[in-house]
């Protein structure tokens, strides 16, 4: 078992001031895999003080030097890829093959995209030809509290830290207590890359302790949070008294619209996308809306695909899915699967309980429901597990109505060979992202949602801008 209790504050690993022991549980075995300390208010205060003291110097550091340090971070990151993969696989259950590729790879992807965007970004630029002595200055927001989730740890850490660092913000990172080990490795990487003391700080803790202190702290200028909509609401309320900027990336209930002219792989692609990361992705296509003419065939294919998805320990190589993160999530998913059955949805794959032959570990059967009414609980609540709901529709207008009939608005998906229809739907679907026919978003594309899926955008130039204030200057003197 790994045991490491220190926090990274002001360029040093320090003992917690008021820490309490916390077991990190391996969801594949239900056994502790590490012991860390969860800090308290005094630890959060110390980290914020370090970030505040470092802010003037870091803001004044030329953007080219900040970018160079992020480039160095990418070099260091690559040398620690195996350590990161092992940590994430153990602490949150991503199968090791997926952890080595997607989980670790997301970090280098985002950092590299930030570097490319930053090199083209003018932090001081003219207002326009009509005002030759006016300038627009993009200036760091200030001290940023970064609160990240357990499901895609390095994806979210790098999206926040990379953008904040390039923008000139100093920061305090509070990773999820469910998956803190990768963040501690990341802190070692920031240290090795040579970031100045106080620019990056890490304090482990839970939401009620360190999280609550950071989001309401008078010296924190911005909160960037990824997690549940419920937690995002509480953070917004806590931050309101200080009027700090709050950037939220929250839940989702994505609709995948499959029309009768969809390509032959559309259904299989949708099921496998839903099962990826054991369904623990906010942008998962959890509602498959299928046009009536191809509905029966799609239902049959979806069941067959789901029944071929294998479940196994995160430590084993392969394309299987692992466990969900903890017992609380497992119980929630089981309750919602049972709710689907009780409300009359037709179970065509999976169901309640662990997969056959498994009596330990937080494993969930890959589950698919057909004949789902979009008023059912499983069609409205974010399940955050490998559970897919299939809903029939007749017309394009009905599909849009069902897709938009949700409090969420993160990602929707469209499968059709009709280009005009695809473009219409891209404009009509109320979500921050729309992906067509299996085409992923390109490098630098912003990630974020509408409605109760949050605000702001992460990635590329938009991610950097979220950590910047805009300052208008008149009477700029020629130099």
GROMACS .gro file of C-alpha atoms in nm:
model
  479
    1UNK     CA    1   0.000   0.000   0.000
    2UNK     CA    2   0.125   0.346  -0.091
    3UNK     CA    3   0.136   0.591   0.198
    4UNK     CA    4   0.194   0.960   0.133
    5UNK     CA    5   0.040   1.234   0.340
    6UNK     CA    6   0.211   1.558   0.249
    7UNK     CA    7   0.067   1.861   0.070
    8UNK     CA    8   0.253   2.070  -0.188
    9UNK     CA    9   0.247   2.435  -0.077
   10UNK     CA   10   0.479   2.720  -0.176
   11UNK     CA   11   0.717   2.492  -0.364
   12UNK     CA   12   0.760   2.239  -0.081
   13UNK     CA   13   0.606   1.917   0.040
   14UNK     CA   14   0.470   2.001   0.383
   15UNK     CA   15   0.288   1.816   0.657
   16UNK     CA   16  -0.080   1.900   0.695
   17UNK     CA   17  -0.171   2.142   0.972
   18UNK     CA   18  -0.499   1.972   1.061
   19UNK     CA   19  -0.502   1.659   0.849
   20UNK     CA   20  -0.702   1.344   0.909
   21UNK     CA   21  -0.629   1.002   0.761
   22UNK     CA   22  -0.827   0.891   0.458
   23UNK     CA   23  -0.816   0.551   0.291
   24UNK     CA   24  -0.813   0.553  -0.088
   25UNK     CA   25  -1.009   0.247  -0.201
   26UNK     CA   26  -0.925   0.032  -0.503
   27UNK     CA   27  -1.271  -0.020  -0.659
   28UNK     CA   28  -1.160  -0.345  -0.825
   29UNK     CA   29  -1.096  -0.507  -0.487
   30UNK     CA   30  -1.277  -0.283  -0.235
   31UNK     CA   31  -0.951  -0.276  -0.039
   32UNK     CA   32  -0.747   0.033   0.063
   33UNK     CA   33  -0.464   0.105  -0.180
   34UNK     CA   34  -0.326   0.418  -0.012
   35UNK     CA   35  -0.356   0.642   0.291
   36UNK     CA   36  -0.356   1.018   0.243
   37UNK     CA   37  -0.438   1.313   0.467
   38UNK     CA   38  -0.743   1.527   0.413
   39UNK     CA   39  -0.665   1.883   0.511
   40UNK     CA   40  -0.881   2.146   0.674
   41UNK     CA   41  -0.931   2.521   0.674
   42UNK     CA   42  -0.579   2.600   0.797
   43UNK     CA   43  -0.423   2.397   0.515
   44UNK     CA   44  -0.640   2.567   0.253
   45UNK     CA   45  -0.558   2.908   0.401
   46UNK     CA   46  -0.184   2.834   0.382
   47UNK     CA   47  -0.210   2.731   0.018
   48UNK     CA   48  -0.413   3.039  -0.075
   49UNK     CA   49  -0.163   3.264   0.106
   50UNK     CA   50   0.122   3.108  -0.094
   51UNK     CA   51  -0.066   3.157  -0.421
   52UNK     CA   52  -0.152   3.516  -0.333
   53UNK     CA   53   0.211   3.599  -0.252
   54UNK     CA   54   0.332   3.446  -0.580
   55UNK     CA   55   0.070   3.619  -0.796
   56UNK     CA   56   0.242   3.954  -0.870
   57UNK     CA   57   0.564   3.791  -0.985
   58UNK     CA   58   0.388   3.525  -1.193
   59UNK     CA   59   0.159   3.778  -1.361
   60UNK     CA   60   0.465   3.987  -1.450
   61UNK     CA   61   0.649   3.689  -1.598
   62UNK     CA   62   0.647   3.721  -1.978
   63UNK     CA   63   0.393   3.496  -2.144
   64UNK     CA   64   0.672   3.333  -2.346
   65UNK     CA   65   0.837   3.216  -2.023
   66UNK     CA   66   0.511   3.084  -1.883
   67UNK     CA   67   0.456   2.893  -2.208
   68UNK     CA   68   0.810   2.755  -2.193
   69UNK     CA   69   0.745   2.615  -1.846
   70UNK     CA   70   0.429   2.441  -1.970
   71UNK     CA   71   0.638   2.296  -2.254
   72UNK     CA   72   0.881   2.165  -1.994
   73UNK     CA   73   0.587   2.021  -1.802
   74UNK     CA   74   0.486   1.820  -2.111
   75UNK     CA   75   0.837   1.673  -2.128
   76UNK     CA   76   0.825   1.574  -1.762
   77UNK     CA   77   0.469   1.443  -1.798
   78UNK     CA   78   0.578   1.195  -2.063
   79UNK     CA   79   0.843   1.050  -1.830
   80UNK     CA   80   0.580   0.986  -1.561
   81UNK     CA   81   0.314   0.838  -1.790
   82UNK     CA   82   0.341   0.487  -1.646
   83UNK     CA   83   0.318   0.618  -1.289
   84UNK     CA   84   0.008   0.821  -1.375
   85UNK     CA   85  -0.155   0.527  -1.553
   86UNK     CA   86  -0.096   0.293  -1.260
   87UNK     CA   87  -0.231   0.546  -1.011
   88UNK     CA   88  -0.551   0.620  -1.202
   89UNK     CA   89  -0.615   0.254  -1.277
   90UNK     CA   90  -0.581   0.162  -0.911
   91UNK     CA   91  -0.769   0.450  -0.750
   92UNK     CA   92  -1.065   0.500  -0.984
   93UNK     CA   93  -1.087   0.172  -1.176
   94UNK     CA   94  -0.992   0.261  -1.533
   95UNK     CA   95  -0.859  -0.056  -1.700
   96UNK     CA   96  -0.482  -0.024  -1.728
   97UNK     CA   97  -0.483  -0.032  -2.110
   98UNK     CA   98  -0.733   0.253  -2.123
   99UNK     CA   99  -0.551   0.435  -1.845
  100UNK     CA  100  -0.223   0.424  -2.040
  101UNK     CA  101  -0.387   0.557  -2.356
  102UNK     CA  102  -0.697   0.769  -2.301
  103UNK     CA  103  -0.661   0.871  -1.936
  104UNK     CA  104  -0.291   0.962  -1.954
  105UNK     CA  105  -0.305   1.076  -2.316
  106UNK     CA  106  -0.571   1.336  -2.246
  107UNK     CA  107  -0.320   1.530  -2.036
  108UNK     CA  108  -0.054   1.567  -2.303
  109UNK     CA  109  -0.326   1.643  -2.558
  110UNK     CA  110  -0.467   1.935  -2.361
  111UNK     CA  111  -0.132   2.080  -2.256
  112UNK     CA  112  -0.002   2.066  -2.614
  113UNK     CA  113  -0.317   2.234  -2.743
  114UNK     CA  114  -0.283   2.511  -2.484
  115UNK     CA  115   0.076   2.572  -2.592
  116UNK     CA  116  -0.027   2.598  -2.957
  117UNK     CA  117  -0.312   2.837  -2.873
  118UNK     CA  118  -0.097   3.050  -2.641
  119UNK     CA  119   0.173   3.107  -2.900
  120UNK     CA  120  -0.086   3.275  -3.122
  121UNK     CA  121  -0.253   3.469  -2.841
  122UNK     CA  122  -0.191   3.846  -2.812
  123UNK     CA  123  -0.214   3.940  -2.445
  124UNK     CA  124  -0.193   4.308  -2.547
  125UNK     CA  125  -0.368   4.402  -2.871
  126UNK     CA  126  -0.508   4.712  -3.045
  127UNK     CA  127  -0.877   4.784  -3.008
  128UNK     CA  128  -0.899   4.860  -3.380
  129UNK     CA  129  -0.787   5.092  -3.658
  130UNK     CA  130  -1.041   5.352  -3.547
  131UNK     CA  131  -0.866   5.389  -3.208
  132UNK     CA  132  -0.487   5.381  -3.260
  133UNK     CA  133  -0.414   5.472  -2.896
  134UNK     CA  134  -0.647   5.215  -2.735
  135UNK     CA  135  -0.533   4.875  -2.622
  136UNK     CA  136  -0.703   4.565  -2.486
  137UNK     CA  137  -0.498   4.387  -2.221
  138UNK     CA  138  -0.572   4.029  -2.121
  139UNK     CA  139  -0.467   3.995  -1.757
  140UNK     CA  140  -0.478   3.702  -1.516
  141UNK     CA  141  -0.792   3.676  -1.303
  142UNK     CA  142  -0.573   3.614  -0.997
  143UNK     CA  143  -0.567   3.325  -0.750
  144UNK     CA  144  -0.765   3.030  -0.885
  145UNK     CA  145  -0.908   2.740  -0.686
  146UNK     CA  146  -0.914   2.431  -0.907
  147UNK     CA  147  -1.142   2.149  -0.794
  148UNK     CA  148  -1.128   1.835  -1.005
  149UNK     CA  149  -1.330   1.509  -1.019
  150UNK     CA  150  -1.233   1.144  -1.002
  151UNK     CA  151  -1.363   1.015  -1.336
  152UNK     CA  152  -1.113   1.170  -1.581
  153UNK     CA  153  -0.846   1.293  -1.337
  154UNK     CA  154  -0.559   1.405  -1.563
  155UNK     CA  155  -0.799   1.530  -1.827
  156UNK     CA  156  -0.943   1.779  -1.579
  157UNK     CA  157  -0.623   1.863  -1.392
  158UNK     CA  158  -0.441   1.958  -1.713
  159UNK     CA  159  -0.739   2.148  -1.856
  160UNK     CA  160  -0.735   2.371  -1.549
  161UNK     CA  161  -0.368   2.391  -1.454
  162UNK     CA  162  -0.243   2.438  -1.810
  163UNK     CA  163  -0.481   2.722  -1.886
  164UNK     CA  164  -0.431   2.893  -1.549
  165UNK     CA  165  -0.052   2.877  -1.576
  166UNK     CA  166  -0.042   3.025  -1.925
  167UNK     CA  167  -0.289   3.298  -1.828
  168UNK     CA  168  -0.066   3.404  -1.538
  169UNK     CA  169  -0.290   3.283  -1.255
  170UNK     CA  170  -0.154   3.120  -0.943
  171UNK     CA  171  -0.354   2.828  -0.816
  172UNK     CA  172  -0.458   2.582  -0.548
  173UNK     CA  173  -0.559   2.237  -0.672
  174UNK     CA  174  -0.797   2.021  -0.470
  175UNK     CA  175  -0.835   1.686  -0.644
  176UNK     CA  176  -1.112   1.444  -0.561
  177UNK     CA  177  -1.038   1.246  -0.248
  178UNK     CA  178  -1.150   0.939  -0.446
  179UNK     CA  179  -0.858   0.972  -0.690
  180UNK     CA  180  -0.585   1.191  -0.535
  181UNK     CA  181  -0.275   0.986  -0.615
  182UNK     CA  182  -0.240   1.098  -0.976
  183UNK     CA  183  -0.263   1.463  -0.865
  184UNK     CA  184   0.019   1.412  -0.617
  185UNK     CA  185   0.234   1.273  -0.898
  186UNK     CA  186   0.134   1.576  -1.104
  187UNK     CA  187   0.253   1.806  -0.824
  188UNK     CA  188   0.591   1.633  -0.840
  189UNK     CA  189   0.592   1.701  -1.213
  190UNK     CA  190   0.515   2.071  -1.164
  191UNK     CA  191   0.804   2.090  -0.919
  192UNK     CA  192   1.042   1.914  -1.158
  193UNK     CA  193   0.935   2.140  -1.446
  194UNK     CA  194   1.052   2.438  -1.239
  195UNK     CA  195   0.740   2.641  -1.173
  196UNK     CA  196   0.817   2.913  -0.916
  197UNK     CA  197   0.720   2.853  -0.555
  198UNK     CA  198   0.356   2.936  -0.484
  199UNK     CA  199   0.239   2.930  -0.845
  200UNK     CA  200   0.099   2.579  -0.804
  201UNK     CA  201  -0.020   2.438  -0.473
  202UNK     CA  202  -0.197   2.114  -0.387
  203UNK     CA  203  -0.411   2.040  -0.084
  204UNK     CA  204  -0.606   1.717  -0.050
  205UNK     CA  205  -0.943   1.740   0.117
  206UNK     CA  206  -1.314   1.683   0.085
  207UNK     CA  207  -1.578   1.921  -0.038
  208UNK     CA  208  -1.712   2.012   0.305
  209UNK     CA  209  -1.366   2.100   0.436
  210UNK     CA  210  -1.102   2.224   0.194
  211UNK     CA  211  -1.349   2.268  -0.092
  212UNK     CA  212  -1.583   2.486   0.108
  213UNK     CA  213  -1.294   2.698   0.238
  214UNK     CA  214  -1.152   2.757  -0.108
  215UNK     CA  215  -1.480   2.843  -0.280
  216UNK     CA  216  -1.571   3.102  -0.017
  217UNK     CA  217  -1.220   3.238   0.046
  218UNK     CA  218  -1.182   3.616   0.025
  219UNK     CA  219  -0.840   3.583  -0.142
  220UNK     CA  220  -0.951   3.339  -0.411
  221UNK     CA  221  -1.047   3.529  -0.726
  222UNK     CA  222  -1.182   3.240  -0.929
  223UNK     CA  223  -1.315   2.887  -0.883
  224UNK     CA  224  -1.290   2.632  -1.164
  225UNK     CA  225  -1.492   2.325  -1.071
  226UNK     CA  226  -1.577   2.004  -1.253
  227UNK     CA  227  -1.826   1.768  -1.092
  228UNK     CA  228  -2.194   1.722  -1.019
  229UNK     CA  229  -2.460   1.983  -1.080
  230UNK     CA  230  -2.560   1.960  -0.714
  231UNK     CA  231  -2.207   2.046  -0.601
  232UNK     CA  232  -2.183   2.323  -0.861
  233UNK     CA  233  -2.494   2.485  -0.719
  234UNK     CA  234  -2.354   2.477  -0.365
  235UNK     CA  235  -2.022   2.622  -0.484
  236UNK     CA  236  -2.197   2.906  -0.665
  237UNK     CA  237  -2.388   2.996  -0.349
  238UNK     CA  238  -2.077   2.984  -0.133
  239UNK     CA  239  -1.881   3.197  -0.378
  240UNK     CA  240  -2.153   3.459  -0.416
  241UNK     CA  241  -2.059   3.666  -0.110
  242UNK     CA  242  -1.717   3.746  -0.258
  243UNK     CA  243  -1.842   3.785  -0.616
  244UNK     CA  244  -1.558   3.570  -0.745
  245UNK     CA  245  -1.569   3.424  -1.090
  246UNK     CA  246  -1.708   3.069  -1.092
  247UNK     CA  247  -1.643   2.838  -1.386
  248UNK     CA  248  -1.848   2.516  -1.381
  249UNK     CA  249  -1.828   2.197  -1.585
  250UNK     CA  250  -2.116   1.983  -1.460
  251UNK     CA  251  -2.337   1.689  -1.548
  252UNK     CA  252  -2.495   1.578  -1.870
  253UNK     CA  253  -2.762   1.359  -2.022
  254UNK     CA  254  -2.653   1.348  -2.384
  255UNK     CA  255  -2.893   1.248  -2.660
  256UNK     CA  256  -2.766   1.044  -2.956
  257UNK     CA  257  -3.007   1.098  -3.245
  258UNK     CA  258  -3.001   0.802  -3.485
  259UNK     CA  259  -3.200   0.861  -3.803
  260UNK     CA  260  -3.308   0.595  -4.051
  261UNK     CA  261  -3.025   0.696  -4.286
  262UNK     CA  262  -2.752   0.661  -4.022
  263UNK     CA  263  -2.438   0.469  -4.118
  264UNK     CA  264  -2.413   0.098  -4.042
  265UNK     CA  265  -2.186   0.147  -3.739
  266UNK     CA  266  -2.394   0.417  -3.569
  267UNK     CA  267  -2.567   0.194  -3.312
  268UNK     CA  268  -2.255  -0.002  -3.221
  269UNK     CA  269  -2.056   0.321  -3.194
  270UNK     CA  270  -2.318   0.470  -2.965
  271UNK     CA  271  -2.332   0.171  -2.730
  272UNK     CA  272  -1.954   0.145  -2.700
  273UNK     CA  273  -1.923   0.518  -2.643
  274UNK     CA  274  -2.177   0.492  -2.363
  275UNK     CA  275  -1.986   0.206  -2.199
  276UNK     CA  276  -1.647   0.377  -2.226
  277UNK     CA  277  -1.492   0.454  -1.886
  278UNK     CA  278  -1.773   0.239  -1.741
  279UNK     CA  279  -2.021   0.512  -1.830
  280UNK     CA  280  -1.850   0.758  -1.596
  281UNK     CA  281  -1.831   1.053  -1.836
  282UNK     CA  282  -2.042   1.368  -1.823
  283UNK     CA  283  -2.060   1.376  -2.204
  284UNK     CA  284  -2.171   1.012  -2.239
  285UNK     CA  285  -2.448   0.953  -2.499
  286UNK     CA  286  -2.680   0.801  -2.241
  287UNK     CA  287  -3.005   0.856  -2.434
  288UNK     CA  288  -3.017   0.684  -2.773
  289UNK     CA  289  -3.303   0.834  -2.972
  290UNK     CA  290  -3.386   0.609  -3.270
  291UNK     CA  291  -3.616   0.684  -3.562
  292UNK     CA  292  -3.910   0.445  -3.575
  293UNK     CA  293  -3.821   0.289  -3.912
  294UNK     CA  294  -3.494   0.144  -3.782
  295UNK     CA  295  -3.592   0.114  -3.416
  296UNK     CA  296  -3.640  -0.262  -3.385
  297UNK     CA  297  -3.316  -0.335  -3.565
  298UNK     CA  298  -3.130  -0.082  -3.348
  299UNK     CA  299  -3.268  -0.233  -3.028
  300UNK     CA  300  -3.159  -0.581  -3.132
  301UNK     CA  301  -2.811  -0.459  -3.228
  302UNK     CA  302  -2.768  -0.253  -2.911
  303UNK     CA  303  -2.846  -0.555  -2.695
  304UNK     CA  304  -2.600  -0.770  -2.889
  305UNK     CA  305  -2.323  -0.512  -2.861
  306UNK     CA  306  -2.379  -0.457  -2.487
  307UNK     CA  307  -2.374  -0.831  -2.425
  308UNK     CA  308  -2.031  -0.847  -2.586
  309UNK     CA  309  -1.885  -0.583  -2.353
  310UNK     CA  310  -1.675  -0.760  -2.092
  311UNK     CA  311  -1.614  -0.648  -1.735
  312UNK     CA  312  -1.295  -0.711  -1.543
  313UNK     CA  313  -1.035  -0.584  -1.297
  314UNK     CA  314  -0.866  -0.257  -1.377
  315UNK     CA  315  -0.525  -0.418  -1.336
  316UNK     CA  316  -0.576  -0.647  -1.637
  317UNK     CA  317  -0.478  -0.542  -1.989
  318UNK     CA  318  -0.753  -0.543  -2.250
  319UNK     CA  319  -1.059  -0.362  -2.385
  320UNK     CA  320  -1.295  -0.456  -2.102
  321UNK     CA  321  -1.458  -0.202  -1.874
  322UNK     CA  322  -1.364  -0.180  -1.507
  323UNK     CA  323  -1.561  -0.112  -1.189
  324UNK     CA  324  -1.735   0.212  -1.102
  325UNK     CA  325  -1.549   0.426  -0.854
  326UNK     CA  326  -1.703   0.340  -0.516
  327UNK     CA  327  -1.986   0.180  -0.323
  328UNK     CA  328  -2.199   0.494  -0.319
  329UNK     CA  329  -2.195   0.512  -0.699
  330UNK     CA  330  -2.256   0.137  -0.729
  331UNK     CA  331  -2.563   0.155  -0.507
  332UNK     CA  332  -2.696   0.460  -0.692
  333UNK     CA  333  -2.661   0.284  -1.027
  334UNK     CA  334  -2.830  -0.032  -0.895
  335UNK     CA  335  -3.120   0.174  -0.764
  336UNK     CA  336  -3.165   0.348  -1.099
  337UNK     CA  337  -3.153   0.022  -1.295
  338UNK     CA  338  -3.424  -0.114  -1.067
  339UNK     CA  339  -3.617   0.210  -1.113
  340UNK     CA  340  -3.606   0.159  -1.488
  341UNK     CA  341  -3.750  -0.189  -1.448
  342UNK     CA  342  -4.017  -0.071  -1.206
  343UNK     CA  343  -4.125   0.216  -1.433
  344UNK     CA  344  -4.180  -0.020  -1.725
  345UNK     CA  345  -3.874   0.013  -1.946
  346UNK     CA  346  -3.780  -0.307  -2.130
  347UNK     CA  347  -3.450  -0.449  -2.006
  348UNK     CA  348  -3.265  -0.596  -2.307
  349UNK     CA  349  -2.912  -0.630  -2.162
  350UNK     CA  350  -2.757  -0.636  -1.818
  351UNK     CA  351  -2.959  -0.557  -1.510
  352UNK     CA  352  -2.905  -0.534  -1.138
  353UNK     CA  353  -2.627  -0.700  -0.943
  354UNK     CA  354  -2.266  -0.775  -1.028
  355UNK     CA  355  -2.171  -0.956  -1.348
  356UNK     CA  356  -2.170  -1.333  -1.326
  357UNK     CA  357  -1.876  -1.475  -1.134
  358UNK     CA  358  -1.797  -1.151  -0.951
  359UNK     CA  359  -1.875  -1.118  -0.582
  360UNK     CA  360  -1.635  -0.837  -0.493
  361UNK     CA  361  -1.551  -0.505  -0.653
  362UNK     CA  362  -1.787  -0.231  -0.769
  363UNK     CA  363  -1.868  -0.393  -1.102
  364UNK     CA  364  -2.185  -0.312  -1.296
  365UNK     CA  365  -2.340  -0.511  -1.578
  366UNK     CA  366  -2.343  -0.325  -1.913
  367UNK     CA  367  -2.712  -0.243  -1.920
  368UNK     CA  368  -2.949  -0.134  -2.197
  369UNK     CA  369  -3.317  -0.042  -2.171
  370UNK     CA  370  -3.551  -0.018  -2.470
  371UNK     CA  371  -3.898   0.137  -2.500
  372UNK     CA  372  -3.798   0.415  -2.264
  373UNK     CA  373  -4.037   0.706  -2.224
  374UNK     CA  374  -3.847   1.032  -2.188
  375UNK     CA  375  -4.043   1.104  -1.870
  376UNK     CA  376  -3.893   0.798  -1.698
  377UNK     CA  377  -3.633   0.851  -1.426
  378UNK     CA  378  -3.360   0.672  -1.623
  379UNK     CA  379  -3.416   0.911  -1.913
  380UNK     CA  380  -3.392   1.222  -1.696
  381UNK     CA  381  -3.132   1.159  -1.426
  382UNK     CA  382  -2.759   1.133  -1.488
  383UNK     CA  383  -2.680   0.774  -1.392
  384UNK     CA  384  -2.300   0.791  -1.436
  385UNK     CA  385  -2.267   0.423  -1.504
  386UNK     CA  386  -2.283   0.183  -1.803
  387UNK     CA  387  -2.658   0.221  -1.854
  388UNK     CA  388  -2.814   0.319  -2.189
  389UNK     CA  389  -3.176   0.420  -2.252
  390UNK     CA  390  -3.325   0.379  -2.602
  391UNK     CA  391  -3.617   0.606  -2.694
  392UNK     CA  392  -3.811   0.590  -3.023
  393UNK     CA  393  -3.910   0.896  -3.229
  394UNK     CA  394  -4.093   0.956  -3.555
  395UNK     CA  395  -3.994   1.297  -3.688
  396UNK     CA  396  -3.694   1.527  -3.676
  397UNK     CA  397  -3.898   1.780  -3.480
  398UNK     CA  398  -3.991   1.520  -3.218
  399UNK     CA  399  -3.627   1.414  -3.185
  400UNK     CA  400  -3.521   1.773  -3.116
  401UNK     CA  401  -3.800   1.817  -2.863
  402UNK     CA  402  -3.699   1.504  -2.671
  403UNK     CA  403  -3.327   1.582  -2.689
  404UNK     CA  404  -3.377   1.934  -2.553
  405UNK     CA  405  -3.626   1.827  -2.286
  406UNK     CA  406  -3.364   1.805  -2.010
  407UNK     CA  407  -3.210   2.034  -1.752
  408UNK     CA  408  -2.870   1.943  -1.896
  409UNK     CA  409  -2.700   2.072  -2.208
  410UNK     CA  410  -2.349   1.936  -2.246
  411UNK     CA  411  -2.312   1.714  -2.555
  412UNK     CA  412  -2.553   1.581  -2.814
  413UNK     CA  413  -2.479   1.347  -3.103
  414UNK     CA  414  -2.633   1.317  -3.451
  415UNK     CA  415  -2.616   1.018  -3.686
  416UNK     CA  416  -2.746   1.095  -4.036
  417UNK     CA  417  -2.614   1.105  -4.392
  418UNK     CA  418  -2.830   1.409  -4.473
  419UNK     CA  419  -2.591   1.704  -4.447
  420UNK     CA  420  -2.864   1.968  -4.445
  421UNK     CA  421  -3.042   1.788  -4.161
  422UNK     CA  422  -2.719   1.757  -3.963
  423UNK     CA  423  -2.654   2.129  -3.995
  424UNK     CA  424  -3.010   2.215  -3.892
  425UNK     CA  425  -2.980   1.999  -3.584
  426UNK     CA  426  -2.644   2.150  -3.490
  427UNK     CA  427  -2.822   2.484  -3.454
  428UNK     CA  428  -3.134   2.351  -3.281
  429UNK     CA  429  -2.986   2.122  -3.016
  430UNK     CA  430  -2.936   2.308  -2.689
  431UNK     CA  431  -2.593   2.186  -2.587
  432UNK     CA  432  -2.244   2.326  -2.575
  433UNK     CA  433  -2.119   2.055  -2.810
  434UNK     CA  434  -2.269   1.857  -3.098
  435UNK     CA  435  -2.079   1.571  -3.260
  436UNK     CA  436  -2.180   1.428  -3.597
  437UNK     CA  437  -2.146   1.072  -3.725
  438UNK     CA  438  -1.868   0.969  -3.491
  439UNK     CA  439  -1.645   1.266  -3.566
  440UNK     CA  440  -1.466   1.382  -3.252
  441UNK     CA  441  -1.397   1.745  -3.176
  442UNK     CA  442  -1.065   1.871  -3.319
  443UNK     CA  443  -0.761   1.999  -3.131
  444UNK     CA  444  -0.837   2.326  -2.954
  445UNK     CA  445  -1.214   2.281  -2.967
  446UNK     CA  446  -1.382   2.411  -2.650
  447UNK     CA  447  -1.544   2.174  -2.401
  448UNK     CA  448  -1.843   2.297  -2.202
  449UNK     CA  449  -2.217   2.312  -2.172
  450UNK     CA  450  -2.537   2.510  -2.128
  451UNK     CA  451  -2.815   2.511  -1.870
  452UNK     CA  452  -2.737   2.291  -1.568
  453UNK     CA  453  -2.433   2.145  -1.744
  454UNK     CA  454  -2.243   2.457  -1.642
  455UNK     CA  455  -2.079   2.762  -1.793
  456UNK     CA  456  -1.747   2.856  -1.944
  457UNK     CA  457  -1.535   2.652  -2.181
  458UNK     CA  458  -1.223   2.444  -2.133
  459UNK     CA  459  -0.949   2.370  -2.385
  460UNK     CA  460  -0.764   2.575  -2.644
  461UNK     CA  461  -0.793   2.951  -2.661
  462UNK     CA  462  -1.133   2.953  -2.488
  463UNK     CA  463  -0.988   2.770  -2.190
  464UNK     CA  464  -0.712   3.028  -2.155
  465UNK     CA  465  -0.957   3.317  -2.187
  466UNK     CA  466  -1.163   3.181  -1.897
  467UNK     CA  467  -0.868   3.258  -1.667
  468UNK     CA  468  -0.823   3.613  -1.802
  469UNK     CA  469  -0.974   3.952  -1.728
  470UNK     CA  470  -1.020   4.204  -2.009
  471UNK     CA  471  -0.878   4.549  -1.943
  472UNK     CA  472  -0.950   4.845  -2.173
  473UNK     CA  473  -0.671   5.107  -2.193
  474UNK     CA  474  -0.697   5.446  -2.366
  475UNK     CA  475  -0.409   5.680  -2.437
  476UNK     CA  476  -0.155   5.404  -2.492
  477UNK     CA  477   0.180   5.570  -2.560
  478UNK     CA  478   0.402   5.477  -2.850
  479UNK     CA  479   0.717   5.300  -2.734
   0.00000   0.00000   0.00000
